[in-house]
């Protein structure tokens, strides 16, 4: 009887370990047809319709960037910054990343987020009105933004920022972008 219980307990433990590894999270997964921004600290994927920018096209502080344009104007931008601050935690990286949000933006808050390969990471949601500059949406157009911040395996800060003109990026695609993040 004791042997039987021990075997049953071992079988249940094995099954629970196997199921735990199969969770519903798609962290680090890349949907078919998507491109990927690859950097030494993090990778993040983007939907069809975005174009990856070369080092000369993107901002000098961005390790990688992808842009989606409609009618000759940028409607969504995904950027990756690495080592942009001396941080000792995801919280500190998030605070530094939040400082880069334009004045007058409405910061909705910060919360924990699970990213593949990261011990901890933070998500900051915000909205702002476009300035109409740099080929972006027309002045006054509402823009939704998300920043994912944390530390990579070398304890260097990273920030992945997704800005999208209101209505130009579905919630589902935003979730898939976040799920695609892989921290090295």
PDB file of C-alpha atoms in Angstrom:
ATOM      1  CA  UNK A   1       0.000   0.000   0.000  1.00  0.00           C
ATOM      2  CA  UNK A   2       2.803   2.430   0.872  1.00  0.00           C
ATOM      3  CA  UNK A   3       4.590   1.611  -2.389  1.00  0.00           C
ATOM      4  CA  UNK A   4       1.420   2.275  -4.330  1.00  0.00           C
ATOM      5  CA  UNK A   5       0.928   5.682  -2.652  1.00  0.00           C
ATOM      6  CA  UNK A   6       4.558   6.587  -3.264  1.00  0.00           C
ATOM      7  CA  UNK A   7       4.232   5.676  -6.950  1.00  0.00           C
ATOM      8  CA  UNK A   8       0.973   7.641  -7.237  1.00  0.00           C
ATOM      9  CA  UNK A   9       2.564  10.659  -5.534  1.00  0.00           C
ATOM     10  CA  UNK A  10       5.591  10.445  -7.841  1.00  0.00           C
ATOM     11  CA  UNK A  11       3.337  10.208 -10.897  1.00  0.00           C
ATOM     12  CA  UNK A  12       1.278  13.217  -9.778  1.00  0.00           C
ATOM     13  CA  UNK A  13       4.413  15.224  -9.075  1.00  0.00           C
ATOM     14  CA  UNK A  14       5.836  14.379 -12.506  1.00  0.00           C
ATOM     15  CA  UNK A  15       2.554  15.336 -14.190  1.00  0.00           C
ATOM     16  CA  UNK A  16       2.325  18.622 -12.311  1.00  0.00           C
ATOM     17  CA  UNK A  17       5.921  19.536 -13.232  1.00  0.00           C
ATOM     18  CA  UNK A  18       5.211  18.756 -16.885  1.00  0.00           C
ATOM     19  CA  UNK A  19       2.010  20.803 -16.866  1.00  0.00           C
ATOM     20  CA  UNK A  20       3.674  23.721 -15.108  1.00  0.00           C
ATOM     21  CA  UNK A  21       6.108  24.032 -18.007  1.00  0.00           C
ATOM     22  CA  UNK A  22       3.195  24.184 -20.462  1.00  0.00           C
ATOM     23  CA  UNK A  23       1.512  27.299 -19.059  1.00  0.00           C
ATOM     24  CA  UNK A  24      -0.650  29.560 -21.165  1.00  0.00           C
ATOM     25  CA  UNK A  25       2.085  32.161 -21.530  1.00  0.00           C
ATOM     26  CA  UNK A  26       3.588  32.537 -24.974  1.00  0.00           C
ATOM     27  CA  UNK A  27       6.560  34.486 -23.616  1.00  0.00           C
ATOM     28  CA  UNK A  28       9.359  34.647 -26.123  1.00  0.00           C
ATOM     29  CA  UNK A  29       7.148  33.367 -28.951  1.00  0.00           C
ATOM     30  CA  UNK A  30       7.143  34.992 -32.375  1.00  0.00           C
ATOM     31  CA  UNK A  31       4.010  34.885 -34.555  1.00  0.00           C
ATOM     32  CA  UNK A  32       4.398  33.736 -38.163  1.00  0.00           C
ATOM     33  CA  UNK A  33       5.277  36.522 -40.585  1.00  0.00           C
ATOM     34  CA  UNK A  34       6.645  38.858 -37.916  1.00  0.00           C
ATOM     35  CA  UNK A  35      10.110  40.397 -37.923  1.00  0.00           C
ATOM     36  CA  UNK A  36      12.404  40.585 -34.904  1.00  0.00           C
ATOM     37  CA  UNK A  37      14.604  43.342 -33.536  1.00  0.00           C
ATOM     38  CA  UNK A  38      17.666  41.543 -32.182  1.00  0.00           C
ATOM     39  CA  UNK A  39      20.042  43.234 -29.749  1.00  0.00           C
ATOM     40  CA  UNK A  40      22.690  41.985 -27.344  1.00  0.00           C
ATOM     41  CA  UNK A  41      20.332  42.435 -24.369  1.00  0.00           C
ATOM     42  CA  UNK A  42      16.811  41.749 -25.656  1.00  0.00           C
ATOM     43  CA  UNK A  43      14.893  40.679 -28.736  1.00  0.00           C
ATOM     44  CA  UNK A  44      11.374  41.894 -29.554  1.00  0.00           C
ATOM     45  CA  UNK A  45       9.216  41.037 -32.542  1.00  0.00           C
ATOM     46  CA  UNK A  46       6.940  43.271 -34.579  1.00  0.00           C
ATOM     47  CA  UNK A  47       3.909  42.683 -36.836  1.00  0.00           C
ATOM     48  CA  UNK A  48       3.871  42.764 -40.605  1.00  0.00           C
ATOM     49  CA  UNK A  49       3.816  46.310 -41.949  1.00  0.00           C
ATOM     50  CA  UNK A  50       6.692  47.549 -39.800  1.00  0.00           C
ATOM     51  CA  UNK A  51      10.103  48.261 -41.310  1.00  0.00           C
ATOM     52  CA  UNK A  52      13.272  47.814 -39.275  1.00  0.00           C
ATOM     53  CA  UNK A  53      15.409  50.936 -39.242  1.00  0.00           C
ATOM     54  CA  UNK A  54      19.136  50.918 -39.911  1.00  0.00           C
ATOM     55  CA  UNK A  55      21.594  52.428 -37.418  1.00  0.00           C
ATOM     56  CA  UNK A  56      21.614  55.620 -39.495  1.00  0.00           C
ATOM     57  CA  UNK A  57      17.813  55.910 -39.570  1.00  0.00           C
ATOM     58  CA  UNK A  58      17.018  55.353 -35.903  1.00  0.00           C
ATOM     59  CA  UNK A  59      17.762  57.647 -32.988  1.00  0.00           C
ATOM     60  CA  UNK A  60      21.320  57.564 -31.672  1.00  0.00           C
ATOM     61  CA  UNK A  61      20.201  56.138 -28.302  1.00  0.00           C
ATOM     62  CA  UNK A  62      18.244  53.265 -29.830  1.00  0.00           C
ATOM     63  CA  UNK A  63      19.908  49.871 -30.243  1.00  0.00           C
ATOM     64  CA  UNK A  64      17.085  48.846 -32.601  1.00  0.00           C
ATOM     65  CA  UNK A  65      13.852  50.294 -34.000  1.00  0.00           C
ATOM     66  CA  UNK A  66      10.981  49.417 -36.308  1.00  0.00           C
ATOM     67  CA  UNK A  67       8.447  51.847 -37.775  1.00  0.00           C
ATOM     68  CA  UNK A  68       5.042  51.481 -39.402  1.00  0.00           C
ATOM     69  CA  UNK A  69       3.909  54.288 -41.677  1.00  0.00           C
ATOM     70  CA  UNK A  70       0.584  55.106 -43.313  1.00  0.00           C
ATOM     71  CA  UNK A  71       0.122  57.904 -45.802  1.00  0.00           C
ATOM     72  CA  UNK A  72       3.759  58.914 -45.403  1.00  0.00           C
ATOM     73  CA  UNK A  73       3.456  59.451 -41.613  1.00  0.00           C
ATOM     74  CA  UNK A  74       4.738  57.225 -38.800  1.00  0.00           C
ATOM     75  CA  UNK A  75       1.766  55.730 -36.978  1.00  0.00           C
ATOM     76  CA  UNK A  76       3.697  53.337 -34.734  1.00  0.00           C
ATOM     77  CA  UNK A  77       7.282  53.002 -33.538  1.00  0.00           C
ATOM     78  CA  UNK A  78       8.976  50.232 -31.546  1.00  0.00           C
ATOM     79  CA  UNK A  79      12.367  51.044 -30.045  1.00  0.00           C
ATOM     80  CA  UNK A  80      14.915  49.251 -27.878  1.00  0.00           C
ATOM     81  CA  UNK A  81      17.356  51.094 -25.631  1.00  0.00           C
ATOM     82  CA  UNK A  82      20.166  49.341 -23.797  1.00  0.00           C
ATOM     83  CA  UNK A  83      22.350  50.562 -20.937  1.00  0.00           C
ATOM     84  CA  UNK A  84      20.531  53.905 -20.872  1.00  0.00           C
ATOM     85  CA  UNK A  85      20.900  54.253 -17.089  1.00  0.00           C
ATOM     86  CA  UNK A  86      22.793  52.794 -14.153  1.00  0.00           C
ATOM     87  CA  UNK A  87      20.031  50.735 -12.532  1.00  0.00           C
ATOM     88  CA  UNK A  88      20.173  48.001  -9.903  1.00  0.00           C
ATOM     89  CA  UNK A  89      16.607  46.783 -10.384  1.00  0.00           C
ATOM     90  CA  UNK A  90      13.720  46.696 -12.827  1.00  0.00           C
ATOM     91  CA  UNK A  91      12.059  49.390 -10.701  1.00  0.00           C
ATOM     92  CA  UNK A  92      15.028  51.745 -11.167  1.00  0.00           C
ATOM     93  CA  UNK A  93      15.165  50.999 -14.903  1.00  0.00           C
ATOM     94  CA  UNK A  94      11.433  51.759 -15.169  1.00  0.00           C
ATOM     95  CA  UNK A  95      11.811  55.057 -13.303  1.00  0.00           C
ATOM     96  CA  UNK A  96      14.611  56.108 -15.660  1.00  0.00           C
ATOM     97  CA  UNK A  97      12.621  55.014 -18.725  1.00  0.00           C
ATOM     98  CA  UNK A  98       9.565  56.895 -17.496  1.00  0.00           C
ATOM     99  CA  UNK A  99      11.655  60.070 -17.348  1.00  0.00           C
ATOM    100  CA  UNK A 100      11.914  59.864 -21.145  1.00  0.00           C
ATOM    101  CA  UNK A 101       8.161  60.214 -21.662  1.00  0.00           C
ATOM    102  CA  UNK A 102       7.283  63.633 -23.072  1.00  0.00           C
ATOM    103  CA  UNK A 103       6.045  66.370 -20.785  1.00  0.00           C
ATOM    104  CA  UNK A 104       2.271  66.495 -20.546  1.00  0.00           C
ATOM    105  CA  UNK A 105       1.818  62.762 -21.075  1.00  0.00           C
ATOM    106  CA  UNK A 106      -0.743  60.968 -18.942  1.00  0.00           C
ATOM    107  CA  UNK A 107       1.093  58.111 -17.217  1.00  0.00           C
ATOM    108  CA  UNK A 108      -1.463  55.416 -16.378  1.00  0.00           C
ATOM    109  CA  UNK A 109       0.846  53.578 -14.004  1.00  0.00           C
ATOM    110  CA  UNK A 110       3.499  50.938 -13.632  1.00  0.00           C
ATOM    111  CA  UNK A 111       3.062  47.219 -12.978  1.00  0.00           C
ATOM    112  CA  UNK A 112       5.017  43.985 -12.979  1.00  0.00           C
ATOM    113  CA  UNK A 113       5.181  42.096 -16.272  1.00  0.00           C
ATOM    114  CA  UNK A 114       6.644  38.687 -17.097  1.00  0.00           C
ATOM    115  CA  UNK A 115       9.196  38.696 -19.900  1.00  0.00           C
ATOM    116  CA  UNK A 116      11.013  35.547 -21.037  1.00  0.00           C
ATOM    117  CA  UNK A 117      14.516  35.496 -19.556  1.00  0.00           C
ATOM    118  CA  UNK A 118      14.001  38.374 -17.109  1.00  0.00           C
ATOM    119  CA  UNK A 119      13.988  37.915 -13.349  1.00  0.00           C
ATOM    120  CA  UNK A 120      11.697  40.916 -13.090  1.00  0.00           C
ATOM    121  CA  UNK A 121      10.394  43.607 -15.419  1.00  0.00           C
ATOM    122  CA  UNK A 122       8.027  46.558 -15.290  1.00  0.00           C
ATOM    123  CA  UNK A 123       5.392  47.841 -17.685  1.00  0.00           C
ATOM    124  CA  UNK A 124       4.498  51.519 -17.917  1.00  0.00           C
ATOM    125  CA  UNK A 125       1.355  52.551 -19.820  1.00  0.00           C
ATOM    126  CA  UNK A 126       0.836  56.145 -20.930  1.00  0.00           C
ATOM    127  CA  UNK A 127      -0.893  58.354 -23.500  1.00  0.00           C
ATOM    128  CA  UNK A 128       0.093  61.658 -25.054  1.00  0.00           C
ATOM    129  CA  UNK A 129      -0.828  64.003 -27.894  1.00  0.00           C
ATOM    130  CA  UNK A 130       1.438  63.892 -30.947  1.00  0.00           C
ATOM    131  CA  UNK A 131       3.545  66.975 -31.652  1.00  0.00           C
ATOM    132  CA  UNK A 132       3.272  66.571 -35.430  1.00  0.00           C
ATOM    133  CA  UNK A 133       7.081  66.574 -35.688  1.00  0.00           C
ATOM    134  CA  UNK A 134       9.599  64.058 -37.077  1.00  0.00           C
ATOM    135  CA  UNK A 135       7.102  62.561 -39.547  1.00  0.00           C
ATOM    136  CA  UNK A 136       4.843  61.269 -36.752  1.00  0.00           C
ATOM    137  CA  UNK A 137       1.073  61.601 -36.454  1.00  0.00           C
ATOM    138  CA  UNK A 138      -0.511  65.022 -36.978  1.00  0.00           C
ATOM    139  CA  UNK A 139      -0.294  67.461 -34.078  1.00  0.00           C
ATOM    140  CA  UNK A 140      -2.806  66.642 -31.360  1.00  0.00           C
ATOM    141  CA  UNK A 141      -3.411  63.042 -32.457  1.00  0.00           C
ATOM    142  CA  UNK A 142      -3.784  60.728 -29.428  1.00  0.00           C
ATOM    143  CA  UNK A 143      -0.912  58.239 -29.053  1.00  0.00           C
ATOM    144  CA  UNK A 144      -0.837  55.208 -26.745  1.00  0.00           C
ATOM    145  CA  UNK A 145       2.503  54.151 -25.327  1.00  0.00           C
ATOM    146  CA  UNK A 146       3.947  51.204 -23.417  1.00  0.00           C
ATOM    147  CA  UNK A 147       7.441  50.828 -22.008  1.00  0.00           C
ATOM    148  CA  UNK A 148       8.838  47.494 -20.811  1.00  0.00           C
ATOM    149  CA  UNK A 149      11.888  47.954 -18.599  1.00  0.00           C
ATOM    150  CA  UNK A 150      14.233  45.751 -16.624  1.00  0.00           C
ATOM    151  CA  UNK A 151      17.737  44.347 -16.442  1.00  0.00           C
ATOM    152  CA  UNK A 152      19.283  41.846 -18.842  1.00  0.00           C
ATOM    153  CA  UNK A 153      21.553  38.929 -17.830  1.00  0.00           C
ATOM    154  CA  UNK A 154      24.530  41.306 -17.486  1.00  0.00           C
ATOM    155  CA  UNK A 155      22.474  43.584 -15.185  1.00  0.00           C
ATOM    156  CA  UNK A 156      22.347  46.265 -17.867  1.00  0.00           C
ATOM    157  CA  UNK A 157      19.118  48.275 -18.118  1.00  0.00           C
ATOM    158  CA  UNK A 158      16.850  47.847 -21.128  1.00  0.00           C
ATOM    159  CA  UNK A 159      13.709  49.640 -22.243  1.00  0.00           C
ATOM    160  CA  UNK A 160      11.416  48.538 -25.052  1.00  0.00           C
ATOM    161  CA  UNK A 161       8.998  51.277 -26.056  1.00  0.00           C
ATOM    162  CA  UNK A 162       5.936  50.899 -28.254  1.00  0.00           C
ATOM    163  CA  UNK A 163       4.183  54.097 -29.368  1.00  0.00           C
ATOM    164  CA  UNK A 164       1.115  53.791 -31.585  1.00  0.00           C
ATOM    165  CA  UNK A 165      -1.330  56.348 -32.901  1.00  0.00           C
ATOM    166  CA  UNK A 166      -4.647  55.550 -31.237  1.00  0.00           C
ATOM    167  CA  UNK A 167      -6.359  52.752 -33.183  1.00  0.00           C
ATOM    168  CA  UNK A 168      -3.307  51.836 -35.275  1.00  0.00           C
ATOM    169  CA  UNK A 169      -2.178  48.831 -33.174  1.00  0.00           C
ATOM    170  CA  UNK A 170      -4.674  46.301 -31.869  1.00  0.00           C
ATOM    171  CA  UNK A 171      -4.572  45.206 -28.232  1.00  0.00           C
ATOM    172  CA  UNK A 172      -3.967  41.661 -29.514  1.00  0.00           C
ATOM    173  CA  UNK A 173      -0.892  42.712 -31.503  1.00  0.00           C
ATOM    174  CA  UNK A 174       0.409  44.730 -28.533  1.00  0.00           C
ATOM    175  CA  UNK A 175       0.027  41.629 -26.341  1.00  0.00           C
ATOM    176  CA  UNK A 176       1.867  39.528 -28.949  1.00  0.00           C
ATOM    177  CA  UNK A 177       4.689  42.101 -29.099  1.00  0.00           C
ATOM    178  CA  UNK A 178       5.048  41.888 -25.311  1.00  0.00           C
ATOM    179  CA  UNK A 179       4.853  38.080 -25.387  1.00  0.00           C
ATOM    180  CA  UNK A 180       7.622  38.008 -28.022  1.00  0.00           C
ATOM    181  CA  UNK A 181      10.189  39.726 -25.799  1.00  0.00           C
ATOM    182  CA  UNK A 182      13.168  37.593 -24.913  1.00  0.00           C
ATOM    183  CA  UNK A 183      15.760  38.947 -22.498  1.00  0.00           C
ATOM    184  CA  UNK A 184      19.350  37.663 -22.829  1.00  0.00           C
TER     185      UNK A 184
END
